[in-house]
């Protein structure tokens, strides 16, 4: 068992995915020992299926799905982290979506654990997961309006009272 | 109309009723966050609020006299807390334990946290701190008992004290 716990080297993860998906997938970047690839939304499901079913990756464990709001580039990234309990590989898949109409196919039929995480990303970021069996609010109360984790969401308390602390990054600029 | 609303309650009777009430507070712990751990510390043998007559833990809200809201109440949780409060029989008392349930605390600008439980249930004693030390809750319980000792049962039953003032 111990001898089989050798994940693919990160450049090889990129090479194997490149061989299958060509220009639709980026090279694998090394981020703290995890392979990070960016894929187009059209081939996202195909890539996730390959990571799950190909024994070279063996990603049998779904870690998390989340989103990142990027107003500067008018984009929204959906991030999926997959892990292999047998060979120990970690692959993070990013999909860049347009910020106004973020639509992406669901993977809740591939990984059951993605069901609630997609609901959460839907209510907090407004990402629509096409084909999701039950896309309703999970953690927010039913009357809640808006997507609170989007950066342009207005916090009423901060309208009344300005954030008294330092803005992120300001300390770095002073040095 | 009950007799108690027409005739002033004799002082010895009032004293005995309030004395009994203040030293048998069956407590309902509405623990939602780290403050709940401090609450549990108060119930352990080191701090031990049973010596003040606070009895842990009521089997349910229908058997409880004192509700301790310990932790961060969200707008989604608020209806459940309101329901627990309404299930408790009168006379009932509420201690708001910790900054979160007092006013939102560190989540003052959050989109989901209720900025103070006193928006929807009447609070008798506020215990500040993030989280407060167990001794702070013991102090809060003593302040509540002082408040109960001053209560007039006639006023309470006639509904004039249905929303008790926050200041002891």
PDB file of N, CA, C and O in Angstrom, chain A residues 87-124:
ATOM      1  N   UNK A  87      -3.702   7.067  -3.895  1.00  0.00           N
ATOM      2  CA  UNK A  87      -2.344   7.435  -4.273  1.00  0.00           C
ATOM      3  C   UNK A  87      -1.951   8.829  -3.786  1.00  0.00           C
ATOM      4  O   UNK A  87      -0.814   9.250  -3.959  1.00  0.00           O
ATOM      5  N   UNK A  88      -2.856   9.534  -3.170  1.00  0.00           N
ATOM      6  CA  UNK A  88      -2.504  10.794  -2.519  1.00  0.00           C
ATOM      7  C   UNK A  88      -2.346  11.987  -3.436  1.00  0.00           C
ATOM      8  O   UNK A  88      -1.713  12.969  -3.051  1.00  0.00           O
ATOM      9  N   UNK A  89      -2.902  11.955  -4.628  1.00  0.00           N
ATOM     10  CA  UNK A  89      -2.770  13.108  -5.518  1.00  0.00           C
ATOM     11  C   UNK A  89      -3.791  14.183  -5.163  1.00  0.00           C
ATOM     12  O   UNK A  89      -4.884  13.888  -4.675  1.00  0.00           O
ATOM     13  N   UNK A  90      -3.392  15.432  -5.405  1.00  0.00           N
ATOM     14  CA  UNK A  90      -4.277  16.573  -5.170  1.00  0.00           C
ATOM     15  C   UNK A  90      -4.345  17.385  -6.452  1.00  0.00           C
ATOM     16  O   UNK A  90      -3.322  17.870  -6.928  1.00  0.00           O
ATOM     17  N   UNK A  91      -5.533  17.532  -7.016  1.00  0.00           N
ATOM     18  CA  UNK A  91      -5.707  18.298  -8.243  1.00  0.00           C
ATOM     19  C   UNK A  91      -6.780  19.352  -8.003  1.00  0.00           C
ATOM     20  O   UNK A  91      -7.862  19.048  -7.503  1.00  0.00           O
ATOM     21  N   UNK A  92      -6.421  20.608  -8.346  1.00  0.00           N
ATOM     22  CA  UNK A  92      -7.382  21.695  -8.196  1.00  0.00           C
ATOM     23  C   UNK A  92      -7.741  22.173  -9.606  1.00  0.00           C
ATOM     24  O   UNK A  92      -6.862  22.475 -10.405  1.00  0.00           O
ATOM     25  N   UNK A  93      -9.034  22.205  -9.887  1.00  0.00           N
ATOM     26  CA  UNK A  93      -9.513  22.571 -11.222  1.00  0.00           C
ATOM     27  C   UNK A  93     -10.189  23.925 -11.129  1.00  0.00           C
ATOM     28  O   UNK A  93     -11.061  24.140 -10.274  1.00  0.00           O
ATOM     29  N   UNK A  94      -9.772  24.853 -11.994  1.00  0.00           N
ATOM     30  CA  UNK A  94     -10.385  26.188 -12.012  1.00  0.00           C
ATOM     31  C   UNK A  94     -11.133  26.372 -13.326  1.00  0.00           C
ATOM     32  O   UNK A  94     -10.655  25.934 -14.381  1.00  0.00           O
ATOM     33  N   UNK A  95     -12.270  27.015 -13.263  1.00  0.00           N
ATOM     34  CA  UNK A  95     -13.036  27.344 -14.454  1.00  0.00           C
ATOM     35  C   UNK A  95     -13.360  28.822 -14.393  1.00  0.00           C
ATOM     36  O   UNK A  95     -13.918  29.295 -13.396  1.00  0.00           O
ATOM     37  N   UNK A  96     -12.998  29.560 -15.432  1.00  0.00           N
ATOM     38  CA  UNK A  96     -13.295  30.994 -15.444  1.00  0.00           C
ATOM     39  C   UNK A  96     -14.621  31.231 -16.160  1.00  0.00           C
ATOM     40  O   UNK A  96     -14.843  30.742 -17.258  1.00  0.00           O
ATOM     41  N   UNK A  97     -15.502  31.967 -15.481  1.00  0.00           N
ATOM     42  CA  UNK A  97     -16.836  32.211 -16.035  1.00  0.00           C
ATOM     43  C   UNK A  97     -17.046  33.716 -16.163  1.00  0.00           C
ATOM     44  O   UNK A  97     -16.457  34.493 -15.412  1.00  0.00           O
ATOM     45  N   UNK A  98     -17.918  34.147 -17.109  1.00  0.00           N
ATOM     46  CA  UNK A  98     -18.255  35.565 -17.151  1.00  0.00           C
ATOM     47  C   UNK A  98     -19.047  35.957 -15.912  1.00  0.00           C
ATOM     48  O   UNK A  98     -19.888  35.195 -15.438  1.00  0.00           O
ATOM     49  N   UNK A  99     -18.758  37.152 -15.364  1.00  0.00           N
ATOM     50  CA  UNK A  99     -19.348  37.544 -14.090  1.00  0.00           C
ATOM     51  C   UNK A  99     -20.857  37.800 -14.193  1.00  0.00           C
ATOM     52  O   UNK A  99     -21.591  37.613 -13.230  1.00  0.00           O
ATOM     53  N   UNK A 100     -21.316  38.245 -15.375  1.00  0.00           N
ATOM     54  CA  UNK A 100     -22.737  38.579 -15.507  1.00  0.00           C
ATOM     55  C   UNK A 100     -23.602  37.328 -15.640  1.00  0.00           C
ATOM     56  O   UNK A 100     -24.698  37.274 -15.090  1.00  0.00           O
ATOM     57  N   UNK A 101     -23.126  36.333 -16.406  1.00  0.00           N
ATOM     58  CA  UNK A 101     -23.920  35.118 -16.608  1.00  0.00           C
ATOM     59  C   UNK A 101     -23.068  33.892 -16.284  1.00  0.00           C
ATOM     60  O   UNK A 101     -22.644  33.172 -17.175  1.00  0.00           O
ATOM     61  N   UNK A 102     -22.786  33.648 -15.001  1.00  0.00           N
ATOM     62  CA  UNK A 102     -21.983  32.472 -14.672  1.00  0.00           C
ATOM     63  C   UNK A 102     -22.823  31.189 -14.695  1.00  0.00           C
ATOM     64  O   UNK A 102     -23.671  30.969 -13.826  1.00  0.00           O
ATOM     65  N   UNK A 103     -22.607  30.388 -15.717  1.00  0.00           N
ATOM     66  CA  UNK A 103     -23.344  29.119 -15.836  1.00  0.00           C
ATOM     67  C   UNK A 103     -22.339  28.005 -16.036  1.00  0.00           C
ATOM     68  O   UNK A 103     -21.407  28.131 -16.821  1.00  0.00           O
ATOM     69  N   UNK A 104     -22.535  26.909 -15.326  1.00  0.00           N
ATOM     70  CA  UNK A 104     -21.580  25.803 -15.370  1.00  0.00           C
ATOM     71  C   UNK A 104     -22.361  24.512 -15.129  1.00  0.00           C
ATOM     72  O   UNK A 104     -23.321  24.517 -14.356  1.00  0.00           O
ATOM     73  N   UNK A 105     -22.000  23.407 -15.802  1.00  0.00           N
ATOM     74  CA  UNK A 105     -22.727  22.155 -15.532  1.00  0.00           C
ATOM     75  C   UNK A 105     -22.438  21.632 -14.133  1.00  0.00           C
ATOM     76  O   UNK A 105     -21.364  21.876 -13.572  1.00  0.00           O
ATOM     77  N   UNK A 106     -23.400  20.898 -13.587  1.00  0.00           N
ATOM     78  CA  UNK A 106     -23.238  20.352 -12.237  1.00  0.00           C
ATOM     79  C   UNK A 106     -22.322  19.139 -12.270  1.00  0.00           C
ATOM     80  O   UNK A 106     -22.206  18.460 -13.288  1.00  0.00           O
ATOM     81  N   UNK A 107     -21.647  18.850 -11.135  1.00  0.00           N
ATOM     82  CA  UNK A 107     -20.920  17.587 -11.004  1.00  0.00           C
ATOM     83  C   UNK A 107     -21.483  16.800  -9.822  1.00  0.00           C
ATOM     84  O   UNK A 107     -20.850  15.893  -9.303  1.00  0.00           O
ATOM     85  N   UNK A 108     -22.703  17.179  -9.393  1.00  0.00           N
ATOM     86  CA  UNK A 108     -23.270  16.502  -8.222  1.00  0.00           C
ATOM     87  C   UNK A 108     -23.639  15.055  -8.529  1.00  0.00           C
ATOM     88  O   UNK A 108     -23.827  14.263  -7.603  1.00  0.00           O
ATOM     89  N   UNK A 109     -23.755  14.681  -9.831  1.00  0.00           N
ATOM     90  CA  UNK A 109     -23.992  13.273 -10.149  1.00  0.00           C
ATOM     91  C   UNK A 109     -22.683  12.480 -10.163  1.00  0.00           C
ATOM     92  O   UNK A 109     -22.689  11.268 -10.010  1.00  0.00           O
ATOM     93  N   UNK A 110     -21.544  13.180 -10.336  1.00  0.00           N
ATOM     94  CA  UNK A 110     -20.249  12.494 -10.293  1.00  0.00           C
ATOM     95  C   UNK A 110     -19.776  12.328  -8.853  1.00  0.00           C
ATOM     96  O   UNK A 110     -19.254  11.291  -8.472  1.00  0.00           O
ATOM     97  N   UNK A 111     -19.919  13.411  -8.061  1.00  0.00           N
ATOM     98  CA  UNK A 111     -19.575  13.384  -6.636  1.00  0.00           C
ATOM     99  C   UNK A 111     -20.795  13.859  -5.861  1.00  0.00           C
ATOM    100  O   UNK A 111     -21.213  15.004  -6.010  1.00  0.00           O
ATOM    101  N   UNK A 112     -21.352  12.981  -5.033  1.00  0.00           N
ATOM    102  CA  UNK A 112     -22.547  13.356  -4.274  1.00  0.00           C
ATOM    103  C   UNK A 112     -22.249  14.527  -3.340  1.00  0.00           C
ATOM    104  O   UNK A 112     -23.119  15.351  -3.063  1.00  0.00           O
ATOM    105  N   UNK A 113     -21.019  14.619  -2.857  1.00  0.00           N
ATOM    106  CA  UNK A 113     -20.659  15.689  -1.937  1.00  0.00           C
ATOM    107  C   UNK A 113     -20.733  17.064  -2.557  1.00  0.00           C
ATOM    108  O   UNK A 113     -20.779  18.074  -1.840  1.00  0.00           O
ATOM    109  N   UNK A 114     -20.732  17.136  -3.873  1.00  0.00           N
ATOM    110  CA  UNK A 114     -20.770  18.437  -4.535  1.00  0.00           C
ATOM    111  C   UNK A 114     -22.149  19.074  -4.472  1.00  0.00           C
ATOM    112  O   UNK A 114     -22.285  20.277  -4.693  1.00  0.00           O
ATOM    113  N   UNK A 115     -23.150  18.277  -4.133  1.00  0.00           N
ATOM    114  CA  UNK A 115     -24.534  18.775  -4.168  1.00  0.00           C
ATOM    115  C   UNK A 115     -24.711  20.020  -3.307  1.00  0.00           C
ATOM    116  O   UNK A 115     -25.120  21.075  -3.796  1.00  0.00           O
ATOM    117  N   UNK A 116     -24.385  19.916  -2.024  1.00  0.00           N
ATOM    118  CA  UNK A 116     -24.593  21.060  -1.112  1.00  0.00           C
ATOM    119  C   UNK A 116     -23.614  22.185  -1.391  1.00  0.00           C
ATOM    120  O   UNK A 116     -23.932  23.352  -1.234  1.00  0.00           O
ATOM    121  N   UNK A 117     -22.382  21.825  -1.803  1.00  0.00           N
ATOM    122  CA  UNK A 117     -21.391  22.871  -2.065  1.00  0.00           C
ATOM    123  C   UNK A 117     -21.800  23.701  -3.268  1.00  0.00           C
ATOM    124  O   UNK A 117     -21.546  24.906  -3.304  1.00  0.00           O
ATOM    125  N   UNK A 118     -22.453  23.061  -4.240  1.00  0.00           N
ATOM    126  CA  UNK A 118     -22.931  23.822  -5.392  1.00  0.00           C
ATOM    127  C   UNK A 118     -24.099  24.724  -4.993  1.00  0.00           C
ATOM    128  O   UNK A 118     -24.213  25.854  -5.465  1.00  0.00           O
ATOM    129  N   UNK A 119     -24.948  24.215  -4.109  1.00  0.00           N
ATOM    130  CA  UNK A 119     -26.046  25.062  -3.625  1.00  0.00           C
ATOM    131  C   UNK A 119     -25.500  26.290  -2.913  1.00  0.00           C
ATOM    132  O   UNK A 119     -26.016  27.404  -3.049  1.00  0.00           O
ATOM    133  N   UNK A 120     -24.437  26.073  -2.112  1.00  0.00           N
ATOM    134  CA  UNK A 120     -23.842  27.176  -1.369  1.00  0.00           C
ATOM    135  C   UNK A 120     -23.210  28.190  -2.328  1.00  0.00           C
ATOM    136  O   UNK A 120     -23.394  29.400  -2.172  1.00  0.00           O
ATOM    137  N   UNK A 121     -22.472  27.685  -3.325  1.00  0.00           N
ATOM    138  CA  UNK A 121     -21.860  28.599  -4.297  1.00  0.00           C
ATOM    139  C   UNK A 121     -22.929  29.330  -5.092  1.00  0.00           C
ATOM    140  O   UNK A 121     -22.762  30.492  -5.466  1.00  0.00           O
ATOM    141  N   UNK A 122     -24.057  28.669  -5.305  1.00  0.00           N
ATOM    142  CA  UNK A 122     -25.152  29.308  -6.043  1.00  0.00           C
ATOM    143  C   UNK A 122     -25.746  30.469  -5.253  1.00  0.00           C
ATOM    144  O   UNK A 122     -25.951  31.565  -5.766  1.00  0.00           O
ATOM    145  N   UNK A 123     -25.998  30.248  -3.955  1.00  0.00           N
ATOM    146  CA  UNK A 123     -26.659  31.311  -3.194  1.00  0.00           C
ATOM    147  C   UNK A 123     -25.689  32.414  -2.793  1.00  0.00           C
ATOM    148  O   UNK A 123     -26.074  33.570  -2.694  1.00  0.00           O
ATOM    149  N   UNK A 124     -24.422  32.073  -2.554  1.00  0.00           N
ATOM    150  CA  UNK A 124     -23.481  33.087  -2.084  1.00  0.00           C
ATOM    151  C   UNK A 124     -22.831  33.856  -3.229  1.00  0.00           C
ATOM    152  O   UNK A 124     -22.473  35.014  -3.069  1.00  0.00           O
TER     153      UNK A 124
END
